[in-house]
mmCIF file of C-alpha atoms and ligand atoms in Angstrom:
data_model
loop_
_atom_site.group_PDB
_atom_site.id
_atom_site.type_symbol
_atom_site.label_atom_id
_atom_site.label_comp_id
_atom_site.label_asym_id
_atom_site.label_seq_id
_atom_site.Cartn_x
_atom_site.Cartn_y
_atom_site.Cartn_z
ATOM 1 C CA MET A 765 0.000 0.000 0.000
ATOM 2 C CA SER A 766 1.292 3.444 -0.824
ATOM 3 C CA ILE A 767 1.743 5.917 2.021
ATOM 4 C CA PRO A 768 -1.351 8.172 2.274
ATOM 5 C CA ILE A 769 0.657 11.015 3.812
ATOM 6 C CA ARG A 770 1.987 14.041 1.929
ATOM 7 C CA SER A 771 5.705 13.953 1.107
ATOM 8 C CA LEU A 772 7.812 17.122 1.042
ATOM 9 C CA ASP A 773 11.065 17.736 -0.804
ATOM 10 C CA PRO A 774 14.149 18.517 1.295
ATOM 11 C CA ALA A 775 14.289 22.230 2.117
ATOM 12 C CA PRO A 776 15.426 24.446 4.983
ATOM 13 C CA LEU A 777 13.004 24.141 7.907
ATOM 14 C CA THR A 778 12.152 27.313 9.783
ATOM 15 C CA VAL A 779 11.122 27.137 13.452
ATOM 16 C CA GLY A 780 10.714 30.563 15.031
ATOM 17 C CA GLU A 781 13.972 32.355 14.329
ATOM 18 C CA THR A 782 15.946 29.180 13.662
ATOM 19 C CA THR A 783 16.526 27.696 10.222
ATOM 20 C CA VAL A 784 17.453 24.010 10.102
ATOM 21 C CA ALA A 785 19.229 22.974 6.905
ATOM 22 C CA PRO A 786 18.591 19.560 5.303
ATOM 23 C CA GLY A 787 20.866 16.987 6.918
ATOM 24 C CA SER A 788 20.936 18.672 10.333
ATOM 25 C CA ARG A 789 19.062 18.878 13.620
ATOM 26 C CA ALA A 790 18.460 21.688 16.092
ATOM 27 C CA ARG A 791 16.904 22.430 19.442
ATOM 28 C CA THR A 792 15.318 25.825 19.602
ATOM 29 C CA GLN A 793 12.665 27.846 21.424
ATOM 30 C CA ILE A 794 9.879 30.071 20.164
ATOM 31 C CA ASP A 795 8.037 32.816 22.032
ATOM 32 C CA LEU A 796 4.804 31.717 23.672
ATOM 33 C CA LEU A 797 3.642 33.943 26.573
ATOM 34 C CA GLU A 798 4.661 36.639 29.001
ATOM 35 C CA LEU A 799 4.010 36.304 32.745
ATOM 36 C CA ALA A 800 3.065 39.129 35.102
ATOM 37 C CA ASP A 801 6.676 39.785 36.146
ATOM 38 C CA GLY A 802 7.821 40.013 32.545
ATOM 39 C CA THR A 803 9.193 36.470 32.437
ATOM 40 C CA LYS A 804 8.993 35.106 28.910
ATOM 41 C CA VAL A 805 7.586 31.611 28.497
ATOM 42 C CA ARG A 806 9.028 29.888 25.442
ATOM 43 C CA LEU A 807 8.167 26.678 23.683
ATOM 44 C CA SER A 808 11.017 24.190 23.168
ATOM 45 C CA VAL A 809 11.101 22.469 19.788
ATOM 46 C CA ALA A 810 13.411 19.797 18.392
ATOM 47 C CA ALA A 811 13.697 19.751 14.604
ATOM 48 C CA ILE A 812 15.361 17.027 12.542
ATOM 49 C CA ASN A 813 15.590 17.790 8.860
ATOM 50 C CA GLY A 814 16.346 14.941 6.472
ATOM 51 C CA THR A 815 18.150 14.973 3.156
ATOM 52 C CA ARG A 816 15.603 13.030 1.138
ATOM 53 C CA PRO A 817 11.906 13.579 0.332
ATOM 54 C CA GLY A 818 9.419 12.278 2.893
ATOM 55 C CA PRO A 819 6.647 13.249 5.301
ATOM 56 C CA ARG A 820 7.061 15.975 7.890
ATOM 57 C CA LEU A 821 5.949 14.402 11.156
ATOM 58 C CA TYR A 822 4.702 16.494 14.081
ATOM 59 C CA LEU A 823 5.180 14.881 17.496
ATOM 60 C CA GLY A 824 3.800 16.461 20.645
ATOM 61 C CA ALA A 825 3.547 15.491 24.312
ATOM 62 C CA ALA A 826 2.591 17.017 27.661
ATOM 63 C CA ILE A 827 -0.097 19.416 26.516
ATOM 64 C CA HIS A 828 -1.405 18.326 29.909
ATOM 65 C CA GLY A 829 1.384 19.116 32.346
ATOM 66 C CA ASP A 830 1.443 15.897 34.383
ATOM 67 C CA GLU A 831 1.767 13.636 31.337
ATOM 68 C CA VAL A 832 5.511 13.153 31.550
ATOM 69 C CA ASN A 833 5.880 9.690 30.002
ATOM 70 C CA GLY A 834 5.354 11.241 26.568
ATOM 71 C CA VAL A 835 8.195 13.709 27.121
ATOM 72 C CA ALA A 836 10.624 10.851 27.743
ATOM 73 C CA ILE A 837 9.164 8.811 24.876
ATOM 74 C CA LEU A 838 9.829 11.564 22.340
ATOM 75 C CA ALA A 839 13.317 12.304 23.662
ATOM 76 C CA GLU A 840 14.368 8.665 23.510
ATOM 77 C CA ALA A 841 12.637 7.804 20.235
ATOM 78 C CA LEU A 842 14.427 10.626 18.406
ATOM 79 C CA ALA A 843 17.815 10.479 20.168
ATOM 80 C CA ASP A 844 19.679 8.552 17.484
ATOM 81 C CA ILE A 845 17.833 9.619 14.331
ATOM 82 C CA ASP A 846 20.501 10.507 11.793
ATOM 83 C CA PRO A 847 19.371 13.527 9.728
ATOM 84 C CA ALA A 848 21.747 12.510 6.941
ATOM 85 C CA ARG A 849 19.739 9.294 6.477
ATOM 86 C CA LEU A 850 16.261 10.559 7.384
ATOM 87 C CA ARG A 851 13.580 10.759 4.698
ATOM 88 C CA GLY A 852 11.404 13.770 5.428
ATOM 89 C CA SER A 853 11.607 15.756 8.642
ATOM 90 C CA ILE A 854 10.407 15.801 12.245
ATOM 91 C CA LEU A 855 9.133 18.619 14.429
ATOM 92 C CA SER A 856 8.922 17.500 18.036
ATOM 93 C CA VAL A 857 7.417 19.541 20.868
ATOM 94 C CA PRO A 858 8.107 17.429 23.953
ATOM 95 C CA VAL A 859 6.303 19.856 26.281
ATOM 96 C CA GLN A 860 3.353 21.410 24.482
ATOM 97 C CA HIS A 861 2.235 23.405 27.521
ATOM 98 C CA PRO A 862 5.280 24.623 29.489
ATOM 99 C CA LEU A 863 3.227 26.326 32.244
ATOM 100 C CA ALA A 864 1.193 23.195 32.943
ATOM 101 C CA PHE A 865 4.388 21.107 32.905
ATOM 102 C CA HIS A 866 5.958 23.525 35.376
ATOM 103 C CA ALA A 867 2.966 23.024 37.677
ATOM 104 C CA ASP A 868 3.158 19.216 37.108
ATOM 105 C CA HIS A 869 -0.603 19.419 36.704
ATOM 106 C CA ARG A 870 -3.068 18.783 33.874
ATOM 107 C CA ILE A 871 -3.594 22.543 33.494
ATOM 108 C CA PRO A 872 -1.517 25.489 34.750
ATOM 109 C CA LEU A 873 -3.349 25.462 38.048
ATOM 110 C CA SER A 874 -2.149 28.870 39.205
ATOM 111 C CA GLN A 875 -3.930 30.518 36.295
ATOM 112 C CA PHE A 876 -7.159 28.863 37.281
ATOM 113 C CA ILE A 877 -6.865 29.640 40.969
ATOM 114 C CA LYS A 878 -6.056 33.283 40.264
ATOM 115 C CA SER A 879 -9.159 33.985 38.209
ATOM 116 C CA PRO A 880 -11.493 31.041 37.570
ATOM 117 C CA LEU A 881 -14.127 33.130 35.813
ATOM 118 C CA ASP A 882 -11.689 34.612 33.321
ATOM 119 C CA GLN A 883 -9.779 31.453 32.489
ATOM 120 C CA SER A 884 -12.321 29.578 30.415
ATOM 121 C CA PRO A 885 -11.426 27.750 28.272
ATOM 122 C CA ILE A 886 -8.834 26.272 30.619
ATOM 123 C CA ASP A 887 -7.570 23.320 28.570
ATOM 124 C CA ALA A 888 -5.364 24.143 25.563
ATOM 125 C CA TRP A 889 -5.926 20.622 24.163
ATOM 126 C CA THR A 890 -9.566 21.504 23.467
ATOM 127 C CA CYS A 891 -8.914 24.979 21.950
ATOM 128 C CA PHE A 892 -7.507 24.176 18.525
ATOM 129 C CA PRO A 893 -6.898 25.753 16.081
ATOM 130 C CA GLY A 894 -6.437 28.360 18.816
ATOM 131 C CA ASN A 895 -6.595 32.120 18.791
ATOM 132 C CA PRO A 896 -3.463 34.290 19.088
ATOM 133 C CA ALA A 897 -5.656 37.093 20.521
ATOM 134 C CA GLY A 898 -7.399 34.745 22.969
ATOM 135 C CA ASN A 899 -6.775 33.683 26.546
ATOM 136 C CA LEU A 900 -3.813 31.650 27.737
ATOM 137 C CA ALA A 901 -5.089 28.252 26.563
ATOM 138 C CA GLU A 902 -6.117 29.637 23.165
ATOM 139 C CA THR A 903 -2.765 31.365 22.703
ATOM 140 C CA VAL A 904 -0.876 28.137 23.451
ATOM 141 C CA ALA A 905 -3.080 26.232 20.991
ATOM 142 C CA ALA A 906 -2.562 28.849 18.264
ATOM 143 C CA THR A 907 1.237 28.690 18.627
ATOM 144 C CA LEU A 908 1.224 24.898 18.491
ATOM 145 C CA PHE A 909 -1.127 24.910 15.527
ATOM 146 C CA GLY A 910 1.313 27.133 13.633
ATOM 147 C CA LEU A 911 3.863 24.299 13.909
ATOM 148 C CA ILE A 912 1.371 21.504 13.246
ATOM 149 C CA HIS A 913 0.135 23.246 10.125
ATOM 150 C CA GLN A 914 3.631 23.059 8.567
ATOM 151 C CA CYS A 915 3.603 19.266 8.908
ATOM 152 C CA SER A 916 2.054 16.460 6.876
ATOM 153 C CA CYS A 917 0.886 14.279 9.801
ATOM 154 C CA GLY A 918 0.965 14.258 13.590
ATOM 155 C CA ILE A 919 0.860 12.241 16.801
ATOM 156 C CA ASP A 920 -0.195 13.819 20.111
ATOM 157 C CA ILE A 921 0.968 11.732 23.083
ATOM 158 C CA HIS A 922 -0.928 11.791 26.384
ATOM 159 C CA THR A 923 -1.309 9.798 29.535
ATOM 160 C CA PRO A 924 -4.423 10.018 31.677
ATOM 161 C CA THR A 925 -4.214 12.693 34.290
ATOM 162 C CA ARG A 926 -3.061 11.655 37.791
ATOM 163 C CA GLY A 927 -5.059 8.762 39.153
ATOM 164 C CA GLY A 928 -5.683 6.998 35.875
ATOM 165 C CA ARG A 929 -3.888 4.411 33.799
ATOM 166 C CA TYR A 930 -4.503 3.607 30.129
ATOM 167 C CA VAL A 931 -3.422 0.716 27.985
ATOM 168 C CA PRO A 932 -1.365 2.091 25.089
ATOM 169 C CA ILE A 933 -4.160 3.196 22.788
ATOM 170 C CA ALA A 934 -4.448 5.200 19.561
ATOM 171 C CA ILE A 935 -7.614 7.309 19.533
ATOM 172 C CA LEU A 936 -8.581 8.363 16.026
ATOM 173 C CA PRO A 937 -10.452 11.430 14.844
ATOM 174 C CA SER A 938 -13.971 10.599 13.666
ATOM 175 C CA MET A 939 -14.059 8.722 10.379
ATOM 176 C CA ALA A 940 -16.776 11.222 9.363
ATOM 177 C CA LEU A 941 -13.847 13.540 8.536
ATOM 178 C CA GLY A 942 -13.171 11.409 5.455
ATOM 179 C CA ALA A 943 -9.828 10.848 3.741
ATOM 180 C CA GLY A 944 -7.820 12.726 6.395
ATOM 181 C CA ALA A 945 -9.232 10.511 9.144
ATOM 182 C CA GLU A 946 -8.530 7.411 7.047
ATOM 183 C CA ALA A 947 -4.923 8.593 6.739
ATOM 184 C CA ALA A 948 -4.795 9.110 10.533
ATOM 185 C CA ALA A 949 -6.070 5.535 10.956
ATOM 186 C CA TRP A 950 -3.324 4.320 8.623
ATOM 187 C CA LEU A 951 -0.735 6.197 10.705
ATOM 188 C CA ALA A 952 -2.121 4.652 13.914
ATOM 189 C CA GLU A 953 -1.823 1.220 12.290
ATOM 190 C CA GLN A 954 1.869 1.905 11.671
ATOM 191 C CA PHE A 955 2.269 3.118 15.278
ATOM 192 C CA ALA A 956 0.788 -0.249 16.352
ATOM 193 C CA THR A 957 -0.109 -0.073 20.043
ATOM 194 C CA GLY A 958 -2.504 -3.030 19.764
ATOM 195 C CA TYR A 959 -5.475 -0.913 20.925
ATOM 196 C CA VAL A 960 -7.359 1.448 18.604
ATOM 197 C CA MET A 961 -10.422 3.563 19.400
ATOM 198 C CA LYS A 962 -12.410 4.310 16.274
ATOM 199 C CA THR A 963 -15.359 6.306 17.525
ATOM 200 C CA ASN A 964 -17.520 9.216 16.472
ATOM 201 C CA THR A 965 -18.670 10.121 19.969
ATOM 202 C CA GLY A 966 -17.099 11.542 23.125
ATOM 203 C CA MET A 967 -14.545 14.219 24.000
ATOM 204 C CA TYR A 968 -11.666 12.798 21.958
ATOM 205 C CA VAL A 969 -13.430 13.466 18.655
ATOM 206 C CA GLY A 970 -14.982 16.824 19.554
ATOM 207 C CA ASN A 971 -14.325 20.072 17.729
ATOM 208 C CA GLY A 972 -11.283 21.883 19.106
ATOM 209 C CA ILE A 973 -9.282 18.753 20.003
ATOM 210 C CA LEU A 974 -5.719 18.897 18.650
ATOM 211 C CA CYS A 975 -5.864 15.842 16.363
ATOM 212 C CA VAL A 976 -9.384 16.636 15.149
ATOM 213 C CA GLU A 977 -8.528 20.164 14.052
ATOM 214 C CA ALA A 978 -5.177 19.063 12.609
ATOM 215 C CA THR A 979 -6.916 16.385 10.531
ATOM 216 C CA LYS A 980 -9.533 18.893 9.345
ATOM 217 C CA ALA A 981 -6.701 21.244 8.322
ATOM 218 C CA GLY A 982 -5.076 18.556 6.155
ATOM 219 C CA VAL A 983 -2.622 17.163 8.735
ATOM 220 C CA PRO A 984 -3.870 13.652 9.601
ATOM 221 C CA ALA A 985 -3.265 13.073 13.309
ATOM 222 C CA PHE A 986 -4.375 10.944 16.233
ATOM 223 C CA THR A 987 -4.180 10.988 20.034
ATOM 224 C CA CYS A 988 -2.132 8.355 21.862
ATOM 225 C CA GLU A 989 -2.825 7.617 25.524
ATOM 226 C CA VAL A 990 -0.320 5.484 27.412
ATOM 227 C CA GLY A 991 0.441 4.729 31.054
ATOM 228 C CA GLU A 992 -0.329 6.926 34.001
ATOM 229 C CA GLY A 993 -0.246 10.642 34.789
ATOM 230 C CA GLY A 994 2.326 12.036 37.192
ATOM 231 C CA ARG A 995 4.685 9.084 36.817
ATOM 232 C CA LEU A 996 7.692 8.176 34.741
ATOM 233 C CA GLU A 997 7.746 4.456 34.043
ATOM 234 C CA ARG A 998 10.436 2.512 32.193
ATOM 235 C CA PRO A 999 8.171 -0.131 30.560
ATOM 236 C CA ILE A 1000 5.733 2.558 29.363
ATOM 237 C CA ILE A 1001 8.542 4.677 27.925
ATOM 238 C CA ASP A 1002 10.002 1.635 26.148
ATOM 239 C CA GLU A 1003 6.603 0.787 24.674
ATOM 240 C CA GLY A 1004 6.058 4.355 23.497
ATOM 241 C CA VAL A 1005 9.515 4.527 21.941
ATOM 242 C CA ARG A 1006 8.805 1.298 20.019
ATOM 243 C CA CYS A 1007 5.546 2.769 18.711
ATOM 244 C CA VAL A 1008 7.104 6.078 17.586
ATOM 245 C CA ARG A 1009 9.863 4.121 15.812
ATOM 246 C CA ASN A 1010 7.169 1.889 14.263
ATOM 247 C CA ALA A 1011 5.493 5.008 12.849
ATOM 248 C CA LEU A 1012 8.799 6.339 11.452
ATOM 249 C CA VAL A 1013 9.465 2.989 9.757
ATOM 250 C CA GLY A 1014 5.878 2.773 8.447
ATOM 251 C CA LEU A 1015 6.145 6.280 7.042
ATOM 252 C CA GLY A 1016 9.341 5.235 5.238
ATOM 253 C CA MET A 1017 11.355 7.849 7.148
ATOM 254 C CA ILE A 1018 13.856 5.439 8.729
ATOM 255 C CA GLU A 1019 14.951 1.862 8.053
ATOM 256 C CA GLY A 1020 14.109 -0.891 10.471
ATOM 257 C CA GLU A 1021 11.686 -3.546 11.608
ATOM 258 C CA ARG A 1022 8.300 -2.694 13.059
ATOM 259 C CA TRP A 1023 7.388 -4.266 16.382
ATOM 260 C CA LEU A 1024 3.830 -5.544 16.156
ATOM 261 C CA PRO A 1025 1.491 -6.585 18.986
ATOM 262 C CA ALA A 1026 -0.018 -10.085 18.861
ATOM 263 C CA VAL A 1027 -3.599 -8.758 18.715
ATOM 264 C CA ASN A 1028 -5.014 -5.460 17.491
ATOM 265 C CA HIS A 1029 -8.185 -4.531 19.415
ATOM 266 C CA VAL A 1030 -10.402 -2.043 17.565
ATOM 267 C CA MET A 1031 -13.111 -0.463 19.718
ATOM 268 C CA ARG A 1032 -16.089 1.752 18.924
ATOM 269 C CA GLU A 1033 -16.809 3.760 22.086
ATOM 270 C CA PHE A 1034 -15.503 4.522 25.568
ATOM 271 C CA LEU A 1035 -17.756 3.721 28.500
ATOM 272 C CA GLY A 1036 -16.783 5.252 31.843
ATOM 273 C CA ILE A 1037 -18.233 3.356 34.794
ATOM 274 C CA ARG A 1038 -18.870 5.473 37.869
ATOM 275 C CA ALA A 1039 -18.940 4.440 41.500
ATOM 276 C CA ARG A 1040 -22.329 4.571 43.228
ATOM 277 C CA ARG A 1041 -20.767 4.216 46.669
ATOM 278 C CA GLY A 1042 -17.729 5.712 48.355
ATOM 279 C CA GLY A 1043 -14.738 3.863 49.745
ATOM 280 C CA LEU A 1044 -11.427 2.273 48.882
ATOM 281 C CA LEU A 1045 -11.187 1.150 45.273
ATOM 282 C CA HIS A 1046 -9.728 -2.302 44.682
ATOM 283 C CA THR A 1047 -9.304 -2.931 40.963
ATOM 284 C CA VAL A 1048 -9.828 -6.617 40.197
ATOM 285 C CA ALA A 1049 -9.737 -7.012 36.406
ATOM 286 C CA GLU A 1050 -6.469 -6.941 34.499
ATOM 287 C CA LEU A 1051 -5.933 -3.812 32.412
ATOM 288 C CA GLY A 1052 -5.997 -4.494 28.678
ATOM 289 C CA THR A 1053 -8.026 -7.706 28.874
ATOM 290 C CA GLU A 1054 -11.372 -8.481 27.261
ATOM 291 C CA VAL A 1055 -14.247 -8.578 29.759
ATOM 292 C CA GLU A 1056 -17.711 -10.148 29.616
ATOM 293 C CA PRO A 1057 -20.969 -8.521 30.769
ATOM 294 C CA GLY A 1058 -21.275 -8.948 34.545
ATOM 295 C CA GLN A 1059 -17.564 -9.527 35.058
ATOM 296 C CA VAL A 1060 -16.186 -7.785 38.148
ATOM 297 C CA LEU A 1061 -13.873 -4.875 37.326
ATOM 298 C CA ALA A 1062 -13.395 -3.468 40.815
ATOM 299 C CA ARG A 1063 -14.589 -3.740 44.393
ATOM 300 C CA ILE A 1064 -15.413 -0.778 46.611
ATOM 301 C CA VAL A 1065 -14.814 -1.375 50.302
ATOM 302 C CA ASP A 1066 -15.912 1.100 52.967
ATOM 303 C CA ILE A 1067 -13.511 2.371 55.607
ATOM 304 C CA PHE A 1068 -14.678 -0.313 58.063
ATOM 305 C CA GLY A 1069 -13.799 -3.097 55.619
ATOM 306 C CA ASP A 1070 -17.241 -4.000 54.299
ATOM 307 C CA THR A 1071 -17.650 -4.450 50.545
ATOM 308 C CA VAL A 1072 -20.291 -1.910 49.493
ATOM 309 C CA GLU A 1073 -20.197 -2.235 45.715
ATOM 310 C CA MET A 1074 -18.971 -4.603 43.038
ATOM 311 C CA VAL A 1075 -18.263 -2.612 39.883
ATOM 312 C CA THR A 1076 -19.118 -4.830 36.914
ATOM 313 C CA ALA A 1077 -18.901 -4.613 33.141
ATOM 314 C CA PRO A 1078 -22.325 -3.712 31.665
ATOM 315 C CA ALA A 1079 -21.314 -4.807 28.169
ATOM 316 C CA PRO A 1080 -18.553 -6.757 26.423
ATOM 317 C CA GLY A 1081 -15.418 -4.694 26.001
ATOM 318 C CA ILE A 1082 -11.748 -4.180 26.707
ATOM 319 C CA PHE A 1083 -10.720 -2.838 30.113
ATOM 320 C CA VAL A 1084 -8.734 0.119 28.756
ATOM 321 C CA ARG A 1085 -8.437 2.562 31.645
ATOM 322 C CA ALA A 1086 -8.094 1.879 35.336
ATOM 323 C CA THR A 1087 -8.541 4.354 38.156
ATOM 324 C CA THR A 1088 -5.358 4.294 40.217
ATOM 325 C CA LEU A 1089 -6.512 6.733 42.876
ATOM 326 C CA PRO A 1090 -6.969 4.682 46.040
ATOM 327 C CA THR A 1091 -10.420 6.022 46.860
ATOM 328 C CA VAL A 1092 -13.670 6.890 45.079
ATOM 329 C CA SER A 1093 -16.725 8.908 46.038
ATOM 330 C CA THR A 1094 -20.182 8.593 44.522
ATOM 331 C CA GLY A 1095 -20.076 9.565 40.846
ATOM 332 C CA GLU A 1096 -16.333 9.218 40.387
ATOM 333 C CA ARG A 1097 -14.995 7.019 37.627
ATOM 334 C CA ALA A 1098 -13.990 3.557 38.787
ATOM 335 C CA ALA A 1099 -13.060 2.042 35.401
ATOM 336 C CA THR A 1100 -13.388 2.625 31.661
ATOM 337 C CA LEU A 1101 -14.169 0.059 28.982
ATOM 338 C CA GLY A 1102 -13.610 0.305 25.276
ATOM 339 C CA LEU A 1103 -16.769 -1.241 23.842
ATOM 340 C CA LEU A 1104 -16.341 -3.771 21.041
HETATM 341 ZN ZN1 ZN B 170 -3.881 14.474 28.214
#
C-alpha cells in the first residue's frame, strides 16, 4: 500500500527564528507567553531535517502538564535519528504546555486559581486551532497549531491525568472527517499499540481537540494515551519509543523492523463506569483484557472493611483505563471500557 501522507522535498526548515538545513538537527525555542513579572515563556522544539523527500511528522507530548511519560518517549525515540539518512523531517514539541508542565498538573493550576471566571477555556488541548488574541489556553493552541500546520501528519501523546492508567491506545479522529481521518487511521496502524479507538462520539473526537482540528486542516493526526499521569515508568517509555519508531518505519522515514502486537483490538466507544458508593477502590480485572458482561472490574470497600459495591462490566469490552486513585466517592470514575 502506498503511504497516504503528503511527502515534502528537502528544504530548509524554519522554526521561530531558527533555520534548520537539510541533513541537520536543532533544538530551539519560540516565544509563547509573558508572565506578570515580565518572564517570557518559550516553547522548546526539536527539529530534525532529512536529506531526502518524505513526510514531515509532528510529534507532541505534555499538553497536559502531568503527562511526563510522553516527554521521555519523544526524547528517547528521536535520540539517534541521523538527519543525513532521514527521509522527510520531524518537528517535536516534547512539552506542548510549558506552564502546565511547570505546575506538574493537567492545566496550569495557578492561572485557574487566580481567576477562575476569566480562564475559560482552561484546557489548551480543546482549543484548537487556537486564537493568538485569545486567553492563555487559546494562545498556546494557536502557537502549536502554527507548527502543526507546517507538517504532513501528527501524533499527540498523552497519559491520563493523575489517578488513571490507560493501555497504550491510539484514539482516532472521527471517520466522518473522510480521507484525512482514514490517513490518521493508517498512521495509527503503523504506530501499532494493539489498541485502537475508532469512535464518532465523546470528547476525543470533539471540535477543538488537537488531532481533530489538525486532521480537518489537512494534517492527519491521532491521540495516543499510554500509562499513568504524574509518573515516569520505564516499561511505558520503552513501549512508546517502540511505537514512535514503528510510525517512522511505516512512514518510510527510517529503516528498520516494526514491532507488532499479537492482537489489534479495535473499539467503537468509551464507557466510563462510575462508583455509586464511596470507599477504597480495589481494581480486580487486568488492564488491557477483554471482559464479559457482569464480570467484576473493581470492588469498593468502605472504611470499616465491608464491601459496598462490586463494579461490573455492563457490556462486552476491553478494560482500557483503570482508576489508580486509592479512593472513590459517589459519581467518580472507577473504570473505563472500550466497547467492542
Ligand atoms: Zn492528556
